[in-house]
CSV table of C-alpha atoms in Angstrom, one decimal:
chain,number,residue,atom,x,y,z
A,19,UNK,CA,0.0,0.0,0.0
A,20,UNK,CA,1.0,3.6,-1.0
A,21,UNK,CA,-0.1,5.8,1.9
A,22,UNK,CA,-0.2,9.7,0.9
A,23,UNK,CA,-1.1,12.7,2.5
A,24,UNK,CA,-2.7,15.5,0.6
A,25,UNK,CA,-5.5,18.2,0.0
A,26,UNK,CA,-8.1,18.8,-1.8
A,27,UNK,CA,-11.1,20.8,-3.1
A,28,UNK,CA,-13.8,19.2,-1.1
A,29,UNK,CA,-11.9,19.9,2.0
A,30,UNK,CA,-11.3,23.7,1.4
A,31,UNK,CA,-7.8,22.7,0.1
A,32,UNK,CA,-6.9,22.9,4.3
A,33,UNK,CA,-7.4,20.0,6.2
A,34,UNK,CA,-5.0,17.4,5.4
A,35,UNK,CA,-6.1,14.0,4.6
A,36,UNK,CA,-4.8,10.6,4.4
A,37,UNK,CA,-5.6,8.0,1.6
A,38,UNK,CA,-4.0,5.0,-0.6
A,39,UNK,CA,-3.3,5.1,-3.7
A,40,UNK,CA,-5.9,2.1,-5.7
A,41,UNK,CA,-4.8,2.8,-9.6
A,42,UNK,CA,-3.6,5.2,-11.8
A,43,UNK,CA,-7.0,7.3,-11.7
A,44,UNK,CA,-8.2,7.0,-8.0
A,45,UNK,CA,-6.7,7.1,-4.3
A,46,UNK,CA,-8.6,5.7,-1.0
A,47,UNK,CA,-10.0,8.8,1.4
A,48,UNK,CA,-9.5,7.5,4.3
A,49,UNK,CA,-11.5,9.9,5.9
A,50,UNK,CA,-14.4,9.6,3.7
A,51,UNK,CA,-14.8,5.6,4.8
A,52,UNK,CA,-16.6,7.0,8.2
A,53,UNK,CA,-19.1,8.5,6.8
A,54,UNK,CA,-17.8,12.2,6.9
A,55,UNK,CA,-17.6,11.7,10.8
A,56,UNK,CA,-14.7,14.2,12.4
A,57,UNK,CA,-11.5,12.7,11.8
A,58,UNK,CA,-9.2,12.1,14.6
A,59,UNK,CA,-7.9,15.2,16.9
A,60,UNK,CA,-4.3,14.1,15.6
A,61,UNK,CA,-3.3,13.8,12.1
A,62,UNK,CA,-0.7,11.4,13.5
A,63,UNK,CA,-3.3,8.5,14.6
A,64,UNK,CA,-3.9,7.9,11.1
A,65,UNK,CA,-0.2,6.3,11.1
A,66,UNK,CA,-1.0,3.9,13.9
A,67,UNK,CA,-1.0,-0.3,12.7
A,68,UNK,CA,-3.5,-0.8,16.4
A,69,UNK,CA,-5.7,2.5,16.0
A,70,UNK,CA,-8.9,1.7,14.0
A,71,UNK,CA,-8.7,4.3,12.1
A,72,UNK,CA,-5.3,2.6,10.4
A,73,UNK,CA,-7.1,-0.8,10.7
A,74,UNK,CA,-10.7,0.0,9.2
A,75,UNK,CA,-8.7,1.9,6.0
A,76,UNK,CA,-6.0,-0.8,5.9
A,77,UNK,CA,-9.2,-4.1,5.4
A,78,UNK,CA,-11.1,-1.4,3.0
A,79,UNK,CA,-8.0,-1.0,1.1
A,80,UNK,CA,-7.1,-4.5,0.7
A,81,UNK,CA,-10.9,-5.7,-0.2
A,82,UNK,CA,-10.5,-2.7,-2.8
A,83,UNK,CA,-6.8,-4.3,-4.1
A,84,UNK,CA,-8.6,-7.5,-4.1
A,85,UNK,CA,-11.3,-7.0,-5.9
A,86,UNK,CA,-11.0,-4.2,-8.4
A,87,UNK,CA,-14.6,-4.6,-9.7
A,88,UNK,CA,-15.7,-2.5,-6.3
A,89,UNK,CA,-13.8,0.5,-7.4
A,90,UNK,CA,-17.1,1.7,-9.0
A,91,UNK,CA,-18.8,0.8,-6.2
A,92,UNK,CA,-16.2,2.5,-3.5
A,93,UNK,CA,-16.8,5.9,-5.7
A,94,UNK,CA,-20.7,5.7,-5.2
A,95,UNK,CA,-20.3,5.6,-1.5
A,96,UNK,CA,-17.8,8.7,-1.9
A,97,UNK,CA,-14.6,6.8,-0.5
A,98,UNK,CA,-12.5,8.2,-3.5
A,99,UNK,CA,-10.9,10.8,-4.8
A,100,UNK,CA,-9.5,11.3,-8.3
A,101,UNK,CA,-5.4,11.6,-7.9
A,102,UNK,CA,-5.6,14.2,-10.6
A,103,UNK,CA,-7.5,16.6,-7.7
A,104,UNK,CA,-5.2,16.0,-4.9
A,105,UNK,CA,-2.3,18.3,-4.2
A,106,UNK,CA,0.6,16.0,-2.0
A,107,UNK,CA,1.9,16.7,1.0
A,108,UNK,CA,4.7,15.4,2.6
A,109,UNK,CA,3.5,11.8,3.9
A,110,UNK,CA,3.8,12.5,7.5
A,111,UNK,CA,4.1,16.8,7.4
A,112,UNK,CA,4.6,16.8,11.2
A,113,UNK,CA,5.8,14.0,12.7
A,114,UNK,CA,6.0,13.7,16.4
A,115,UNK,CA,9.4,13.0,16.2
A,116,UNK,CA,11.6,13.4,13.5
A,117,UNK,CA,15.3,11.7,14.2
A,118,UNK,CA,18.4,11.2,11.8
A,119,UNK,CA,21.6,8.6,11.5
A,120,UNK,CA,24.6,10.7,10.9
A,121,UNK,CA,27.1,8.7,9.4
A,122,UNK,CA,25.5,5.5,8.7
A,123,UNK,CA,27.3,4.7,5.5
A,124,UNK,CA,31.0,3.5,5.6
A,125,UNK,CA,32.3,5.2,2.6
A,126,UNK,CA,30.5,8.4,3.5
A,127,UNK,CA,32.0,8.7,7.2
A,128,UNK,CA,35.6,8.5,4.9
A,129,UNK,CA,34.4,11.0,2.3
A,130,UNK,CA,33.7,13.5,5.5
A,131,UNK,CA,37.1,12.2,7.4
A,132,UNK,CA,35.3,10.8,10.2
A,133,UNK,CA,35.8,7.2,12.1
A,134,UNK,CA,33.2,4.6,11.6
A,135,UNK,CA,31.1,4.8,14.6
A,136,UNK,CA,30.5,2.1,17.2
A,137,UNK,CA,27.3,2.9,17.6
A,138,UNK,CA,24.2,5.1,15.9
A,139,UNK,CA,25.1,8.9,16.1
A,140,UNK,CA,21.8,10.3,16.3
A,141,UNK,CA,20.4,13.9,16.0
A,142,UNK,CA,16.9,15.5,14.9
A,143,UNK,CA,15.6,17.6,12.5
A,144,UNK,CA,12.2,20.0,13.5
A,145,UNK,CA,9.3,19.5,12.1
A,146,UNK,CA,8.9,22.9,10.4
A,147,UNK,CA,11.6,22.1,8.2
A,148,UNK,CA,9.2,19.4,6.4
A,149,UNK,CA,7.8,20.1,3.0
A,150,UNK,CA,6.1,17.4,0.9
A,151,UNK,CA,7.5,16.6,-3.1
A,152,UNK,CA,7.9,18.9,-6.0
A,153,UNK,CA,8.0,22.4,-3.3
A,154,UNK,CA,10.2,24.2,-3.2
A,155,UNK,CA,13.7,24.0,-1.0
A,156,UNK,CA,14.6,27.5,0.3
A,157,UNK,CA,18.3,28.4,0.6
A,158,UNK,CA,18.4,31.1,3.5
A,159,UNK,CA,20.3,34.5,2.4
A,160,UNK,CA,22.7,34.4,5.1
A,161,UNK,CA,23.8,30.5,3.9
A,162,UNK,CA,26.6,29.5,0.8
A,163,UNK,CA,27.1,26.2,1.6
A,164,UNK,CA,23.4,24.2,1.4
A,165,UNK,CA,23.7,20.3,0.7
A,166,UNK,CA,21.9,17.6,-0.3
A,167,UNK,CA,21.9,13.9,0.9
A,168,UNK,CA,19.7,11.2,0.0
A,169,UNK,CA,18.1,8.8,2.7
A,170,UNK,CA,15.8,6.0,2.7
A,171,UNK,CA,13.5,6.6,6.1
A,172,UNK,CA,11.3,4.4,7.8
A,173,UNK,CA,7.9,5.5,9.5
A,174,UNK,CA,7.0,4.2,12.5
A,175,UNK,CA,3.4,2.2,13.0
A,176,UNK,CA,3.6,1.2,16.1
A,177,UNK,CA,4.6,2.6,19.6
A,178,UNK,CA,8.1,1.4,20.7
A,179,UNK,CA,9.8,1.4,23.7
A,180,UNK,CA,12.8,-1.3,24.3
A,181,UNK,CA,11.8,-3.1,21.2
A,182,UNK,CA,14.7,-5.7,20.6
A,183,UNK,CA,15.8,-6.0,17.2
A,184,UNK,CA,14.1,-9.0,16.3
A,185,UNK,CA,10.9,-7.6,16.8
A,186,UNK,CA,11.8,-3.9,15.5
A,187,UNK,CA,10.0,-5.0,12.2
A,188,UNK,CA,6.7,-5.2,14.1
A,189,UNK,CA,7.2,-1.0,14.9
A,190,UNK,CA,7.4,-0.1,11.3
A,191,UNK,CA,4.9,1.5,8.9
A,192,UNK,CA,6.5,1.5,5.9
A,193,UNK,CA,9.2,3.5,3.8
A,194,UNK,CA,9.6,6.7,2.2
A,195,UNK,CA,12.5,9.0,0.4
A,196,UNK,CA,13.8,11.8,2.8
A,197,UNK,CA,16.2,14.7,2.0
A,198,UNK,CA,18.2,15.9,4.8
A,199,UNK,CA,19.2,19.2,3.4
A,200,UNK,CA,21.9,20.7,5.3
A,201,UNK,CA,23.2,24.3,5.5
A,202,UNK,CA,27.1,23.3,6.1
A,203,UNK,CA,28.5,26.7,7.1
A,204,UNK,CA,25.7,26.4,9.6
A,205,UNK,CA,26.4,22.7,10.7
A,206,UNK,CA,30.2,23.3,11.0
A,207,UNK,CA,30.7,27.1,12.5
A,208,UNK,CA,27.7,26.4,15.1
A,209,UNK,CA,29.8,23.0,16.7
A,210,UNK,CA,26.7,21.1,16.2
A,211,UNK,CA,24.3,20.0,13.7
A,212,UNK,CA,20.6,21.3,14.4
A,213,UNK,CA,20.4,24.8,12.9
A,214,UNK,CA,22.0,24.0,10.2
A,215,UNK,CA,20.0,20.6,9.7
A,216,UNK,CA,16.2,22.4,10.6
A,217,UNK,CA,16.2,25.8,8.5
A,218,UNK,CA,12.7,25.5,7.2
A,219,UNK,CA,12.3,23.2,3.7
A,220,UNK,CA,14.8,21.0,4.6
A,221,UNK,CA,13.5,17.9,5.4
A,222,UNK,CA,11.8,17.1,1.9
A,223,UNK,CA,10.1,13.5,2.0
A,224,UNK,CA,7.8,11.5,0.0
A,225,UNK,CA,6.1,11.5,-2.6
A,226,UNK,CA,4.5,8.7,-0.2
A,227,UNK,CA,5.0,6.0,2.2
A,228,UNK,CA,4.9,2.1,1.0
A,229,UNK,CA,4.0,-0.2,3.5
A,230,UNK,CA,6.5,-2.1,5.2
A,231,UNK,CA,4.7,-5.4,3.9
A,232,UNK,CA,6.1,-4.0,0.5
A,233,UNK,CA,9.3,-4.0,1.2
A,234,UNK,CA,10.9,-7.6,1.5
A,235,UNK,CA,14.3,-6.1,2.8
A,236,UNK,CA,14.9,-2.8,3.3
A,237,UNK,CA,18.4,-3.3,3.4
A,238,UNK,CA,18.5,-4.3,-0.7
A,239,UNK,CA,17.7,-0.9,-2.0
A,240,UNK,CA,19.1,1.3,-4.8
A,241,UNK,CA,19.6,5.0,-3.3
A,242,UNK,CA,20.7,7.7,-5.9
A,243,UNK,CA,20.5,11.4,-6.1
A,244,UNK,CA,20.5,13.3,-9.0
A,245,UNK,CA,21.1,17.0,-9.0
A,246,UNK,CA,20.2,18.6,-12.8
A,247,UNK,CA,20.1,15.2,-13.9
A,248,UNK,CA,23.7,14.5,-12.9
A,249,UNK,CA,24.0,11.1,-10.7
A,250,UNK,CA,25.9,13.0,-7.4
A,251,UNK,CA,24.9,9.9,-5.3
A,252,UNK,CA,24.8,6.0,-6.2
A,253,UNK,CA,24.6,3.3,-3.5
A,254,UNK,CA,22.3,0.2,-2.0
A,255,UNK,CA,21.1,0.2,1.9
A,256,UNK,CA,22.8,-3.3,2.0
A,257,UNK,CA,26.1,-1.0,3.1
A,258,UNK,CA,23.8,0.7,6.2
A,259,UNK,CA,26.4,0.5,8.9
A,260,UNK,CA,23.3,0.2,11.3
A,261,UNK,CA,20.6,-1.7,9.8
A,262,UNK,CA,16.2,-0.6,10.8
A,263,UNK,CA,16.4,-3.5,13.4
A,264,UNK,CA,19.8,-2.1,15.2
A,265,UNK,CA,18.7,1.4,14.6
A,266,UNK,CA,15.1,1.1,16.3
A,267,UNK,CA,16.5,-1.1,18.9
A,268,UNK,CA,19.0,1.8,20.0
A,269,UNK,CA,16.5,4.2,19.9
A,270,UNK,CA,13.9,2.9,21.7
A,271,UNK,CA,16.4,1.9,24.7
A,272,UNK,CA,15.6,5.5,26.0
A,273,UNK,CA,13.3,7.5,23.8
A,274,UNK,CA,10.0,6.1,23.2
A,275,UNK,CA,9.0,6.1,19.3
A,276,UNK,CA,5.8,6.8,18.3
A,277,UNK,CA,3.2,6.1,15.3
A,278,UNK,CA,4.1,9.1,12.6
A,279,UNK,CA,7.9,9.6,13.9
A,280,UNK,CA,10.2,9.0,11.0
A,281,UNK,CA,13.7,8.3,10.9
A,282,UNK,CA,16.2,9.1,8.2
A,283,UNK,CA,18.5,6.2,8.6
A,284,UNK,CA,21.4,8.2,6.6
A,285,UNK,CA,23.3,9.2,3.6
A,286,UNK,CA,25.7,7.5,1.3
A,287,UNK,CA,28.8,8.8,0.2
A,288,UNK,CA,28.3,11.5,-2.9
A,289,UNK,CA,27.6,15.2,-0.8
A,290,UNK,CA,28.7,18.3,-2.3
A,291,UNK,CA,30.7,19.5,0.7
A,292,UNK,CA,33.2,16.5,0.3
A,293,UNK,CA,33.6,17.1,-3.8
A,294,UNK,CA,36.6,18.7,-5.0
A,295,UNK,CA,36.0,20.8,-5.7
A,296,UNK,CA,32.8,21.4,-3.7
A,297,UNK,CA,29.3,21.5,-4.8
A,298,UNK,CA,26.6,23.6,-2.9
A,299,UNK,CA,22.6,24.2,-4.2
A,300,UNK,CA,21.7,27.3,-5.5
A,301,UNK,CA,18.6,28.9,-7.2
A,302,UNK,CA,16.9,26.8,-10.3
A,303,UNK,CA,18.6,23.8,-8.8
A,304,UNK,CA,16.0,20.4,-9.2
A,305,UNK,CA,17.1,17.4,-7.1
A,306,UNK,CA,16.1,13.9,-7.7
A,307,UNK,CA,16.2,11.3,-4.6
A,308,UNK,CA,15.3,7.8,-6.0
A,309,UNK,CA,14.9,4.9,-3.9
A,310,UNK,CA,14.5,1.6,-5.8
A,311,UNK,CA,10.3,-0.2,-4.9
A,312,UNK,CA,9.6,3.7,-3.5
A,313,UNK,CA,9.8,6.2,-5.6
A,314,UNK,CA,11.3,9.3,-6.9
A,315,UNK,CA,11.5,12.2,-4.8
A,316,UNK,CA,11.5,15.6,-6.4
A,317,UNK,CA,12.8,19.1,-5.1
A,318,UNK,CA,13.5,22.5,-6.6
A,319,UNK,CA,15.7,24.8,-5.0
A,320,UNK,CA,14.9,28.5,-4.4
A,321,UNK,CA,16.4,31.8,-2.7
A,322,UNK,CA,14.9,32.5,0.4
A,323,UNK,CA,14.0,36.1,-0.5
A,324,UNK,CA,13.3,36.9,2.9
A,325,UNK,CA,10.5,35.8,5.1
A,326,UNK,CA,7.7,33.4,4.1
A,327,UNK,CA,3.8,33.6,4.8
């Protein structure tokens, strides 16, 4: 299942809604299966596997995928909407939590001169800084050295709290493309990383979220990132230094993770700071992140021109 976020029309183009996509014409409204009744207080309860607003849209969804003869029928009832009149958001557009692997790829810890950690270095991103696919990624006037790095995240679906890695699996949503856009000047002069990581836009993800059932192995994935069509990044999660398992296992030792956080398990080797010579995102830039079974990720880069509405 492809689980987006969006707006539309019928809801005043405001509140955001949660649906699946069906085929190449219609997505499942979630909201619309409950007979127009208020949705849930928090956006985030869509995202959780033992809520029953997850499990009444996840058996309708499945019947639907089953059965494609009651597609017509789904429409009558008003459970649809045509993909053509949705505008995407990001999947999750404020997740309760939103935490990041630094170094999680071997040859990318070299490219950036650091050692291989021995365990998960781990920082956060605010949520303000997410933006859905195809908006724009603002570069802030008083910043020269804005980079890109592709990451596979994972969504969490379940509340998890010292999960053991052979159960981690059991925590997880699904899978989307993240974009941990980072203002280096900002990362490096500051001596840590989250101003420079959280300026607003950077933390593009999407375009949705495929279910974890999916995604076989999530450690047997092409990752690339294009930047003007150039190929800047090229890998496969098989060389995570911390696999999902290891990574939600650490976490959840002393921070409880919650349906709707995401985690951006890390970039491979390929950022512009670590070219020679370097290469930094400016104006008219469009970035590509492609994750192989999820999708391409697209992002435009613009000048902040001062402060946003």
């Amino acid at each position: 299942m492809q689980i987006i976020t969006f707006t539309c029309e019928a809801s005043g183009w405001e509140s955001p809604r949660v649906g699946a996509l069906l085929n190449s014409d219609y997505l499942l409204n979630f909201g619309n299966l409950f007979n127009h009744e208020i949705s849930p207080s928090n956006h985030l309860a869509w995202f959780d596997m033992d809520g029953g607003w997850f499990q009444r849209s996840r058996e309708t969804y499945d019947a639907l995928a089953k059965d494609p003869a009651a597609i017509a029928d789904a429409a009558e009832k008003g459970w649809l909407t045509r993909r053509a009149d949705a505008y995407w958001l990001a999947p999750v557009p404020r997740p309760g939590k939103l935490i990041c692997i630094g170094l999680n790829y071997r040859d990318h810890a070299a490219e950036s001169n650091m050692a291989i950690p021995e365990r998960p270095v781990v920082f956060s991103k605010f949520s303000t800084a997410v933006i859905g696919p195809g908006e724009p990624v603002l570069v802030p006037a008083s910043s020269d050295q804005v980079d890109y790095e592709a990451e596979l995240a994972v969504v969490i679906g379940r509340r998890a709290k010292t999960v053991s890695a052979s159960s981690a699996y059991d925590h997880v949503l699904g899978y989307t493309a993240f974009n941990d856009v980072s203002a280096r000047d900002f990362q490096f002069a500051d001596g840590q990383w989250q101003r420079g990581k959280s300026c607003d836009t950077f933390a593009p993800m999407g375009p949705f979220i495929v279910t974890a059932d999916e995604i076989r192995d999530p450690h047997q994935l092409s990752i690339k990132l294009r930047l003007n069509g150039k190929t800047m990044q090229d890998s496969n999660t098989d060389q995570l230094i911390f696999g999902v398992p290891e990574i939600i296992a650490f976490l959840s030792e002393t921070i409880t993770l919650e349906p709707g956080d995401v985690i951006a398990t890390g970039t491979p080797p390929g950022v512009g700071f670590a070219r020679k010579p370097p290469v930094f995102l400016k104006a008219g830039d469009q970035m590509e992140v492609e994750i192989e079974k999820i999708g391409t990720l697209n992002s435009v880069v613009k000048s902040s021109g001062g402060e946003q509405g």
